[in-house]
PDB file of C-alpha atoms (C1' of nucleotides) in Angstrom:
ATOM      1  CA  UNK A   1      -0.020  -0.175   0.083  1.00  0.00           C
ATOM      2  CA  UNK A   2       1.232   3.387  -0.915  1.00  0.00           C
ATOM      3  CA  UNK A   3       0.291   6.527   0.889  1.00  0.00           C
ATOM      4  CA  UNK A   4       1.055   9.737   0.245  1.00  0.00           C
ATOM      5  CA  UNK A   5       0.840  13.040   1.711  1.00  0.00           C
ATOM      6  CA  UNK A   6       0.259  16.355  -0.216  1.00  0.00           C
ATOM      7  CA  UNK A   7       0.146  20.180   0.520  1.00  0.00           C
ATOM      8  CA  UNK A   8      -1.993  21.215  -2.256  1.00  0.00           C
ATOM      9  CA  UNK A   9      -2.122  25.090  -1.803  1.00  0.00           C
ATOM     10  CA  UNK A  10      -6.182  25.463  -3.281  1.00  0.00           C
ATOM     11  CA  UNK A  11      -7.872  22.035  -4.185  1.00  0.00           C
ATOM     12  CA  UNK A  12      -9.812  24.344  -6.749  1.00  0.00           C
ATOM     13  CA  UNK A  13      -6.695  25.541  -8.547  1.00  0.00           C
ATOM     14  CA  UNK A  14      -4.750  22.122  -8.118  1.00  0.00           C
ATOM     15  CA  UNK A  15      -6.990  20.123  -9.629  1.00  0.00           C
ATOM     16  CA  UNK A  16      -5.848  19.582 -13.011  1.00  0.00           C
ATOM     17  CA  UNK A  17      -2.755  18.733 -11.184  1.00  0.00           C
ATOM     18  CA  UNK A  18      -3.894  16.538  -8.562  1.00  0.00           C
ATOM     19  CA  UNK A  19      -5.940  14.108 -10.857  1.00  0.00           C
ATOM     20  CA  UNK A  20      -2.435  13.956 -13.262  1.00  0.00           C
ATOM     21  CA  UNK A  21      -0.669  13.207 -10.442  1.00  0.00           C
ATOM     22  CA  UNK A  22      -2.969  10.520  -9.659  1.00  0.00           C
ATOM     23  CA  UNK A  23      -3.250   8.993 -12.434  1.00  0.00           C
ATOM     24  CA  UNK A  24       0.717   8.829 -13.031  1.00  0.00           C
ATOM     25  CA  UNK A  25       1.309   8.031  -9.065  1.00  0.00           C
ATOM     26  CA  UNK A  26      -1.640   5.882  -8.747  1.00  0.00           C
ATOM     27  CA  UNK A  27      -0.683   6.315  -4.926  1.00  0.00           C
ATOM     28  CA  UNK A  28      -3.598   4.045  -2.530  1.00  0.00           C
ATOM     29  CA  UNK A  29      -4.309   6.531  -0.214  1.00  0.00           C
ATOM     30  CA  UNK A  30      -3.568  10.507  -0.250  1.00  0.00           C
ATOM     31  CA  UNK A  31      -3.488  12.814   2.542  1.00  0.00           C
ATOM     32  CA  UNK A  32      -4.471  16.279   1.643  1.00  0.00           C
ATOM     33  CA  UNK A  33      -4.056  19.843   3.157  1.00  0.00           C
ATOM     34  CA  UNK A  34      -4.770  23.467   2.832  1.00  0.00           C
ATOM     35  CA  UNK A  35      -7.688  22.234   0.092  1.00  0.00           C
ATOM     36  CA  UNK A  36      -9.256  26.307   1.048  1.00  0.00           C
ATOM     37  CA  UNK A  37     -12.306  25.186   0.598  1.00  0.00           C
ATOM     38  CA  UNK A  38     -15.927  24.067   2.396  1.00  0.00           C
ATOM     39  CA  UNK A  39     -16.590  20.350   2.623  1.00  0.00           C
ATOM     40  CA  UNK A  40     -20.215  20.780   0.214  1.00  0.00           C
ATOM     41  CA  UNK A  41     -18.051  22.461  -2.532  1.00  0.00           C
ATOM     42  CA  UNK A  42     -15.025  20.748  -2.863  1.00  0.00           C
ATOM     43  CA  UNK A  43     -14.615  18.785  -6.454  1.00  0.00           C
ATOM     44  CA  UNK A  44     -16.022  15.496  -5.226  1.00  0.00           C
ATOM     45  CA  UNK A  45     -17.130  13.529  -8.187  1.00  0.00           C
ATOM     46  CA  UNK A  46     -13.999  14.262  -9.996  1.00  0.00           C
ATOM     47  CA  UNK A  47     -11.850  12.410  -7.342  1.00  0.00           C
ATOM     48  CA  UNK A  48     -14.421   9.821  -7.274  1.00  0.00           C
ATOM     49  CA  UNK A  49     -14.150   9.449 -10.976  1.00  0.00           C
ATOM     50  CA  UNK A  50     -10.861   8.768 -10.409  1.00  0.00           C
ATOM     51  CA  UNK A  51     -11.546   5.908  -8.321  1.00  0.00           C
ATOM     52  CA  UNK A  52     -11.129   6.993  -4.716  1.00  0.00           C
ATOM     53  CA  UNK A  53     -13.043   7.444  -1.427  1.00  0.00           C
ATOM     54  CA  UNK A  54     -12.965  10.485   0.259  1.00  0.00           C
ATOM     55  CA  UNK A  55     -13.274  12.378   3.401  1.00  0.00           C
ATOM     56  CA  UNK A  56     -13.260  15.599   3.640  1.00  0.00           C
ATOM     57  CA  UNK A  57     -13.202  18.330   6.288  1.00  0.00           C
ATOM     58  CA  UNK A  58     -13.434  21.704   4.772  1.00  0.00           C
ATOM     59  CA  UNK A  59     -13.806  25.362   5.735  1.00  0.00           C
ATOM     60  CA  UNK A  60     -13.949  28.728   3.900  1.00  0.00           C
ATOM     61  CA  UNK A  61     -10.798  30.208   2.158  1.00  0.00           C
ATOM     62  CA  UNK A  62      -8.138  28.595   4.658  1.00  0.00           C
ATOM     63  CA  UNK A  63      -6.768  25.336   5.893  1.00  0.00           C
ATOM     64  CA  UNK A  64      -9.059  22.456   5.194  1.00  0.00           C
ATOM     65  CA  UNK A  65      -7.611  18.657   5.039  1.00  0.00           C
ATOM     66  CA  UNK A  66      -8.913  15.403   3.272  1.00  0.00           C
ATOM     67  CA  UNK A  67      -8.305  11.913   2.417  1.00  0.00           C
ATOM     68  CA  UNK A  68      -8.427   9.612  -0.665  1.00  0.00           C
ATOM     69  CA  UNK A  69      -8.660   6.337  -0.385  1.00  0.00           C
ATOM     70  CA  UNK A  70      -8.417   3.767  -3.380  1.00  0.00           C
ATOM     71  CA  UNK A  71     -10.089   1.089  -0.490  1.00  0.00           C
ATOM     72  CA  UNK A  72     -13.326   1.586   1.986  1.00  0.00           C
ATOM     73  CA  UNK A  73     -12.805   3.408   4.935  1.00  0.00           C
ATOM     74  CA  UNK A  74     -14.230   4.916   7.850  1.00  0.00           C
ATOM     75  CA  UNK A  75     -14.187   8.221   9.253  1.00  0.00           C
ATOM     76  CA  UNK A  76     -12.980   8.728  12.765  1.00  0.00           C
ATOM     77  CA  UNK A  77     -12.420  11.718  13.673  1.00  0.00           C
ATOM     78  CA  UNK A  78     -12.986  15.370  12.251  1.00  0.00           C
ATOM     79  CA  UNK A  79     -10.623  17.177  14.545  1.00  0.00           C
ATOM     80  CA  UNK A  80      -8.186  16.667  17.015  1.00  0.00           C
ATOM     81  CA  UNK A  81      -9.101  15.901  20.264  1.00  0.00           C
ATOM     82  CA  UNK A  82      -8.979  18.176  23.355  1.00  0.00           C
ATOM     83  CA  UNK A  83      -9.360  21.589  21.667  1.00  0.00           C
ATOM     84  CA  UNK A  84     -10.331  24.130  24.951  1.00  0.00           C
ATOM     85  CA  UNK A  85     -12.879  26.457  23.170  1.00  0.00           C
ATOM     86  CA  UNK A  86     -14.060  24.129  20.423  1.00  0.00           C
ATOM     87  CA  UNK A  87     -12.405  23.492  16.978  1.00  0.00           C
ATOM     88  CA  UNK A  88     -12.624  26.473  14.412  1.00  0.00           C
ATOM     89  CA  UNK A  89      -9.834  25.348  12.103  1.00  0.00           C
ATOM     90  CA  UNK A  90      -9.965  22.495   9.764  1.00  0.00           C
ATOM     91  CA  UNK A  91      -6.494  20.797  10.463  1.00  0.00           C
ATOM     92  CA  UNK A  92      -7.685  17.150  11.152  1.00  0.00           C
ATOM     93  CA  UNK A  93      -9.255  13.980   9.609  1.00  0.00           C
ATOM     94  CA  UNK A  94      -8.885  10.571  10.832  1.00  0.00           C
ATOM     95  CA  UNK A  95      -9.685   7.492   9.286  1.00  0.00           C
ATOM     96  CA  UNK A  96      -9.619   3.626   8.932  1.00  0.00           C
ATOM     97  CA  UNK A  97      -8.731   2.313   5.571  1.00  0.00           C
ATOM     98  CA  UNK A  98      -9.774  -1.163   5.540  1.00  0.00           C
ATOM     99  CA  UNK A  99      -7.825  -3.065   3.383  1.00  0.00           C
ATOM    100  CA  UNK A 100      -9.069  -6.300   3.210  1.00  0.00           C
ATOM    101  CA  UNK A 101      -6.152  -8.656   5.497  1.00  0.00           C
ATOM    102  CA  UNK A 102      -5.074  -5.468   7.287  1.00  0.00           C
ATOM    103  CA  UNK A 103      -6.793  -2.058   8.401  1.00  0.00           C
ATOM    104  CA  UNK A 104      -4.533   0.812   8.143  1.00  0.00           C
ATOM    105  CA  UNK A 105      -5.770   3.991  10.270  1.00  0.00           C
ATOM    106  CA  UNK A 106      -4.583   7.422   8.638  1.00  0.00           C
ATOM    107  CA  UNK A 107      -4.734  10.568   9.477  1.00  0.00           C
ATOM    108  CA  UNK A 108      -4.251  13.998   7.620  1.00  0.00           C
ATOM    109  CA  UNK A 109      -2.623  16.688   9.390  1.00  0.00           C
ATOM    110  CA  UNK A 110      -2.185  20.390   9.329  1.00  0.00           C
ATOM    111  CA  UNK A 111      -0.252  21.947  11.917  1.00  0.00           C
ATOM    112  CA  UNK A 112      -0.153  25.181  12.756  1.00  0.00           C
ATOM    113  CA  UNK A 113       2.438  27.511  10.946  1.00  0.00           C
ATOM    114  CA  UNK A 114       2.810  29.452  14.447  1.00  0.00           C
ATOM    115  CA  UNK A 115       4.900  32.743  12.850  1.00  0.00           C
ATOM    116  CA  UNK A 116       5.229  35.382  14.104  1.00  0.00           C
ATOM    117  CA  UNK A 117       6.546  33.698  16.610  1.00  0.00           C
ATOM    118  CA  UNK A 118       6.051  36.650  19.196  1.00  0.00           C
ATOM    119  CA  UNK A 119       2.064  36.968  18.820  1.00  0.00           C
ATOM    120  CA  UNK A 120      -0.510  34.574  19.931  1.00  0.00           C
ATOM    121  CA  UNK A 121      -0.337  32.184  17.001  1.00  0.00           C
ATOM    122  CA  UNK A 122       2.991  30.136  18.313  1.00  0.00           C
ATOM    123  CA  UNK A 123       1.707  29.353  21.595  1.00  0.00           C
ATOM    124  CA  UNK A 124      -1.565  27.992  20.034  1.00  0.00           C
ATOM    125  CA  UNK A 125       0.587  26.366  17.441  1.00  0.00           C
ATOM    126  CA  UNK A 126       2.553  24.559  20.120  1.00  0.00           C
ATOM    127  CA  UNK A 127      -0.464  23.579  22.385  1.00  0.00           C
ATOM    128  CA  UNK A 128      -1.833  22.042  19.221  1.00  0.00           C
ATOM    129  CA  UNK A 129       1.122  20.148  18.967  1.00  0.00           C
ATOM    130  CA  UNK A 130       0.587  18.818  22.575  1.00  0.00           C
ATOM    131  CA  UNK A 131      -2.676  17.791  21.675  1.00  0.00           C
ATOM    132  CA  UNK A 132      -1.344  15.920  18.567  1.00  0.00           C
ATOM    133  CA  UNK A 133       0.806  14.490  20.786  1.00  0.00           C
ATOM    134  CA  UNK A 134      -1.544  13.003  23.627  1.00  0.00           C
ATOM    135  CA  UNK A 135      -3.539  12.234  20.904  1.00  0.00           C
ATOM    136  CA  UNK A 136      -0.954  10.122  19.329  1.00  0.00           C
ATOM    137  CA  UNK A 137      -0.383   8.473  22.570  1.00  0.00           C
ATOM    138  CA  UNK A 138      -3.656   7.080  23.149  1.00  0.00           C
ATOM    139  CA  UNK A 139      -3.555   5.696  19.488  1.00  0.00           C
ATOM    140  CA  UNK A 140      -0.824   3.928  20.021  1.00  0.00           C
ATOM    141  CA  UNK A 141      -2.339   2.027  22.654  1.00  0.00           C
ATOM    142  CA  UNK A 142      -4.444   0.743  19.769  1.00  0.00           C
ATOM    143  CA  UNK A 143      -1.254  -1.284  18.218  1.00  0.00           C
ATOM    144  CA  UNK A 144      -2.355  -0.807  14.730  1.00  0.00           C
ATOM    145  CA  UNK A 145      -0.811  -0.047  11.427  1.00  0.00           C
ATOM    146  CA  UNK A 146      -0.810   3.787  12.126  1.00  0.00           C
ATOM    147  CA  UNK A 147       0.482   6.451   9.860  1.00  0.00           C
ATOM    148  CA  UNK A 148       0.174  10.117  10.749  1.00  0.00           C
ATOM    149  CA  UNK A 149       0.583  12.431   7.719  1.00  0.00           C
ATOM    150  CA  UNK A 150       1.040  15.680   6.705  1.00  0.00           C
ATOM    151  CA  UNK A 151       2.163  19.155   6.529  1.00  0.00           C
ATOM    152  CA  UNK A 152       3.622  19.861  10.210  1.00  0.00           C
ATOM    153  CA  UNK A 153       5.039  23.020   9.637  1.00  0.00           C
ATOM    154  CA  UNK A 154       8.141  21.752  11.451  1.00  0.00           C
ATOM    155  CA  UNK A 155      12.065  21.241  10.155  1.00  0.00           C
ATOM    156  CA  UNK A 156      12.788  18.726  12.647  1.00  0.00           C
ATOM    157  CA  UNK A 157      16.718  19.523  11.923  1.00  0.00           C
ATOM    158  CA  UNK A 158      19.379  21.713  10.298  1.00  0.00           C
ATOM    159  CA  UNK A 159      19.333  19.051   7.498  1.00  0.00           C
ATOM    160  CA  UNK A 160      16.156  20.011   6.765  1.00  0.00           C
ATOM    161  CA  UNK A 161      16.599  23.917   6.018  1.00  0.00           C
ATOM    162  CA  UNK A 162      18.217  25.337   3.214  1.00  0.00           C
ATOM    163  CA  UNK A 163      19.572  28.023   5.152  1.00  0.00           C
ATOM    164  CA  UNK A 164      19.696  27.069   9.085  1.00  0.00           C
ATOM    165  CA  UNK A 165      21.289  30.562  10.378  1.00  0.00           C
ATOM    166  CA  UNK A 166      18.925  32.361   8.516  1.00  0.00           C
ATOM    167  CA  UNK A 167      15.679  30.256   9.897  1.00  0.00           C
ATOM    168  CA  UNK A 168      16.951  29.806  13.314  1.00  0.00           C
ATOM    169  CA  UNK A 169      14.141  31.765  14.795  1.00  0.00           C
ATOM    170  CA  UNK A 170      11.294  31.134  12.619  1.00  0.00           C
ATOM    171  CA  UNK A 171       8.265  29.253  14.344  1.00  0.00           C
ATOM    172  CA  UNK A 172       9.331  26.217  11.629  1.00  0.00           C
ATOM    173  CA  UNK A 173      12.571  26.071  13.289  1.00  0.00           C
ATOM    174  CA  UNK A 174      12.097  27.118  16.844  1.00  0.00           C
ATOM    175  CA  UNK A 175      13.805  24.865  19.392  1.00  0.00           C
ATOM    176  CA  UNK A 176      10.348  24.609  21.222  1.00  0.00           C
ATOM    177  CA  UNK A 177       8.847  23.673  18.182  1.00  0.00           C
ATOM    178  CA  UNK A 178      11.918  20.709  16.920  1.00  0.00           C
ATOM    179  CA  UNK A 179      11.232  19.817  20.711  1.00  0.00           C
ATOM    180  CA  UNK A 180       7.551  18.957  20.308  1.00  0.00           C
ATOM    181  CA  UNK A 181       8.039  16.840  17.454  1.00  0.00           C
ATOM    182  CA  UNK A 182      10.711  14.976  18.814  1.00  0.00           C
ATOM    183  CA  UNK A 183       8.607  14.001  21.429  1.00  0.00           C
ATOM    184  CA  UNK A 184       6.061  13.335  19.143  1.00  0.00           C
ATOM    185  CA  UNK A 185       8.220  10.766  17.250  1.00  0.00           C
ATOM    186  CA  UNK A 186       9.856   9.782  21.128  1.00  0.00           C
ATOM    187  CA  UNK A 187       6.262   7.903  21.996  1.00  0.00           C
ATOM    188  CA  UNK A 188       7.456   5.055  19.055  1.00  0.00           C
ATOM    189  CA  UNK A 189       6.928   7.011  15.793  1.00  0.00           C
ATOM    190  CA  UNK A 190       9.203   6.487  13.210  1.00  0.00           C
ATOM    191  CA  UNK A 191      10.075   9.576  10.263  1.00  0.00           C
ATOM    192  CA  UNK A 192       9.881   7.293   7.538  1.00  0.00           C
ATOM    193  CA  UNK A 193      11.242   9.607   4.772  1.00  0.00           C
ATOM    194  CA  UNK A 194      14.254  10.205   6.674  1.00  0.00           C
ATOM    195  CA  UNK A 195      15.022   6.829   8.296  1.00  0.00           C
ATOM    196  CA  UNK A 196      15.201   5.968   5.105  1.00  0.00           C
ATOM    197  CA  UNK A 197      17.245   9.148   3.454  1.00  0.00           C
ATOM    198  CA  UNK A 198      19.761  10.427   5.268  1.00  0.00           C
ATOM    199  CA  UNK A 199      20.953  12.969   2.495  1.00  0.00           C
ATOM    200  CA  UNK A 200      20.423  16.539   2.485  1.00  0.00           C
ATOM    201  CA  UNK A 201      18.328  18.743   0.299  1.00  0.00           C
ATOM    202  CA  UNK A 202      14.973  15.898   0.746  1.00  0.00           C
ATOM    203  CA  UNK A 203      13.199  18.972   1.006  1.00  0.00           C
ATOM    204  CA  UNK A 204       9.003  19.002   0.292  1.00  0.00           C
ATOM    205  CA  UNK A 205       8.381  22.879   0.197  1.00  0.00           C
ATOM    206  CA  UNK A 206      10.074  26.224  -1.765  1.00  0.00           C
ATOM    207  CA  UNK A 207       8.494  29.323  -1.481  1.00  0.00           C
ATOM    208  CA  UNK A 208       7.285  30.530  -4.673  1.00  0.00           C
ATOM    209  CA  UNK A 209       9.178  33.746  -4.142  1.00  0.00           C
ATOM    210  CA  UNK A 210      13.016  34.483  -4.977  1.00  0.00           C
ATOM    211  CA  UNK A 211      13.868  31.711  -7.336  1.00  0.00           C
ATOM    212  CA  UNK A 212      13.572  28.674  -4.050  1.00  0.00           C
ATOM    213  CA  UNK A 213      12.278  26.025  -6.404  1.00  0.00           C
ATOM    214  CA  UNK A 214      15.175  26.623  -9.054  1.00  0.00           C
ATOM    215  CA  UNK A 215      18.064  27.198  -6.796  1.00  0.00           C
ATOM    216  CA  UNK A 216      16.642  24.286  -4.488  1.00  0.00           C
ATOM    217  CA  UNK A 217      16.454  26.150  -1.516  1.00  0.00           C
ATOM    218  CA  UNK A 218      13.517  24.517   0.409  1.00  0.00           C
ATOM    219  CA  UNK A 219      12.752  22.724   3.744  1.00  0.00           C
ATOM    220  CA  UNK A 220      11.673  19.386   4.797  1.00  0.00           C
ATOM    221  CA  UNK A 221       7.923  19.764   6.334  1.00  0.00           C
ATOM    222  CA  UNK A 222       5.655  17.297   5.092  1.00  0.00           C
ATOM    223  CA  UNK A 223       6.410  14.241   7.197  1.00  0.00           C
ATOM    224  CA  UNK A 224       4.501  10.601   7.563  1.00  0.00           C
ATOM    225  CA  UNK A 225       4.970   9.284  10.865  1.00  0.00           C
ATOM    226  CA  UNK A 226       4.705   5.746  11.240  1.00  0.00           C
ATOM    227  CA  UNK A 227       3.460   3.611  14.205  1.00  0.00           C
ATOM    228  CA  UNK A 228       5.586   0.487  15.270  1.00  0.00           C
ATOM    229  CA  UNK A 229       3.635  -1.663  13.296  1.00  0.00           C
ATOM    230  CA  UNK A 230       3.402   0.462  10.343  1.00  0.00           C
ATOM    231  CA  UNK A 231       7.306   0.864  10.123  1.00  0.00           C
ATOM    232  CA  UNK A 232       7.677  -3.037  10.539  1.00  0.00           C
ATOM    233  CA  UNK A 233       6.203  -2.913   6.927  1.00  0.00           C
ATOM    234  CA  UNK A 234       8.003  -0.013   5.485  1.00  0.00           C
ATOM    235  CA  UNK A 235       9.105  -1.210   2.217  1.00  0.00           C
ATOM    236  CA  UNK A 236      10.256   2.228   0.776  1.00  0.00           C
ATOM    237  CA  UNK A 237      10.137   5.769   1.356  1.00  0.00           C
ATOM    238  CA  UNK A 238      10.928   9.221  -0.753  1.00  0.00           C
ATOM    239  CA  UNK A 239       9.542  12.665  -1.679  1.00  0.00           C
ATOM    240  CA  UNK A 240       8.204  13.025  -5.334  1.00  0.00           C
ATOM    241  CA  UNK A 241       9.622  16.140  -6.497  1.00  0.00           C
ATOM    242  CA  UNK A 242       8.117  16.275  -9.942  1.00  0.00           C
ATOM    243  CA  UNK A 243       4.636  17.748  -9.308  1.00  0.00           C
ATOM    244  CA  UNK A 244       6.363  21.173  -7.852  1.00  0.00           C
ATOM    245  CA  UNK A 245       7.819  21.258 -11.774  1.00  0.00           C
ATOM    246  CA  UNK A 246       4.785  21.967 -12.961  1.00  0.00           C
ATOM    247  CA  UNK A 247       2.835  24.597 -14.388  1.00  0.00           C
ATOM    248  CA  UNK A 248       0.764  26.439 -11.591  1.00  0.00           C
ATOM    249  CA  UNK A 249       2.046  24.124  -8.867  1.00  0.00           C
ATOM    250  CA  UNK A 250       1.692  24.167  -5.283  1.00  0.00           C
ATOM    251  CA  UNK A 251       4.628  25.377  -3.225  1.00  0.00           C
ATOM    252  CA  UNK A 252       4.865  21.912  -1.062  1.00  0.00           C
ATOM    253  CA  UNK A 253       5.139  18.640  -3.108  1.00  0.00           C
ATOM    254  CA  UNK A 254       4.189  14.961  -2.015  1.00  0.00           C
ATOM    255  CA  UNK A 255       6.320  12.411   0.118  1.00  0.00           C
ATOM    256  CA  UNK A 256       4.965   8.990   0.126  1.00  0.00           C
ATOM    257  CA  UNK A 257       5.353   5.320   1.832  1.00  0.00           C
ATOM    258  CA  UNK A 258       5.386   2.325   0.657  1.00  0.00           C
ATOM    259  CA  UNK A 259       3.755  -0.273   3.394  1.00  0.00           C
ATOM    260  CA  UNK A 260       3.566  -4.187   2.820  1.00  0.00           C
ATOM    261  CA  UNK A 261       0.142  -4.247   3.725  1.00  0.00           C
TER     262      UNK A 261
ATOM    263  C1'  DA B   1      16.877  45.911   4.923  1.00  0.00           C
ATOM    264  C1'  DT B   2      13.061  44.377   2.490  1.00  0.00           C
ATOM    265  C1'  DG B   3      10.785  42.282  -0.780  1.00  0.00           C
ATOM    266  C1'  DC B   4       9.748  38.784  -3.813  1.00  0.00           C
ATOM    267  C1'  DC B   5       5.184  34.830  -5.465  1.00  0.00           C
ATOM    268  C1'  DC B   6       0.570  32.510  -4.849  1.00  0.00           C
ATOM    269  C1'  DC B   7      -4.167  31.635  -3.468  1.00  0.00           C
ATOM    270  C1'  DC B   8      -8.916  33.935  -1.058  1.00  0.00           C
ATOM    271  C1'  DG B   9     -12.801  36.957  -1.104  1.00  0.00           C
ATOM    272  C1'  DG B  10     -14.586  40.271  -4.198  1.00  0.00           C
ATOM    273  C1'  DT B  11     -12.277  44.052  -5.840  1.00  0.00           C
ATOM    274  C1'  DT B  12      -7.784  46.694  -8.050  1.00  0.00           C
ATOM    275  C1'  DC B  13      -6.045  45.689  -1.758  1.00  0.00           C
ATOM    276  C1'  DG B  14      -5.258  43.406   2.592  1.00  0.00           C
ATOM    277  C1'  DG B  15      -4.483  38.759   5.229  1.00  0.00           C
ATOM    278  C1'  DG B  16      -2.288  34.561   5.235  1.00  0.00           C
ATOM    279  C1'  DG B  17       1.197  31.433   3.658  1.00  0.00           C
ATOM    280  C1'  DA B  18       6.356  30.070   5.193  1.00  0.00           C
TER     281       DA B  18
END
DNA sequence: ATGCCCCCGGTTCGGGGA
């Protein structure tokens, strides 16, 4: 089973690119972020015609996540548990994919950016990361094949940034952000892409500005975290850079894992 | 040093992204 995560930066604008990529890459499960559309306005039939079942948690203008699956799936959660005042931002959807002999639990995650760090946005991000860690700890007790994938808005180490010094005080690279990400991993998750490829320039995001893509000045912020049961089945993982080079691209490109399921 | 570019809503500009 191949599972990919892709921040599309607007499903409306990216629909042709996404459909072309789905046909070419043929992933079994796709975790989408930043669909930027209300649930009712998601281009459902286009995706279903491409052979995928759908779970959509949208909102107007910002955020929004979805799960595409060639296998039947059951939606389990449409927000991250533990929000103090209810969830107003669509950043989390979780489902169980029924692959016949095995069930695979997946979540599509759009973690808050957190900039500027001197505003309330940064503590909001860290609080969200703490809630994610708490929920992930609960999920691990099920001992399932589990994949938490998405845009984590976190560069785990300096190896994941084209200019670590310049980005040191950014919310994506701050020590607190990295500490929270490590705390999540240290529950027992495997950062699949990094586990199989220690090389630099393993980026998943390149800013539209300043020719960052052309210069390969990117960030690795999209991750697929595997439970021990999923990691034991890890066959391959990587970043598919091709969609970033297409016309009218997202600023992100997909990361993917292949599990022996 | 700053902004570059892109998307959104709904206008020709501001908010947000990372």
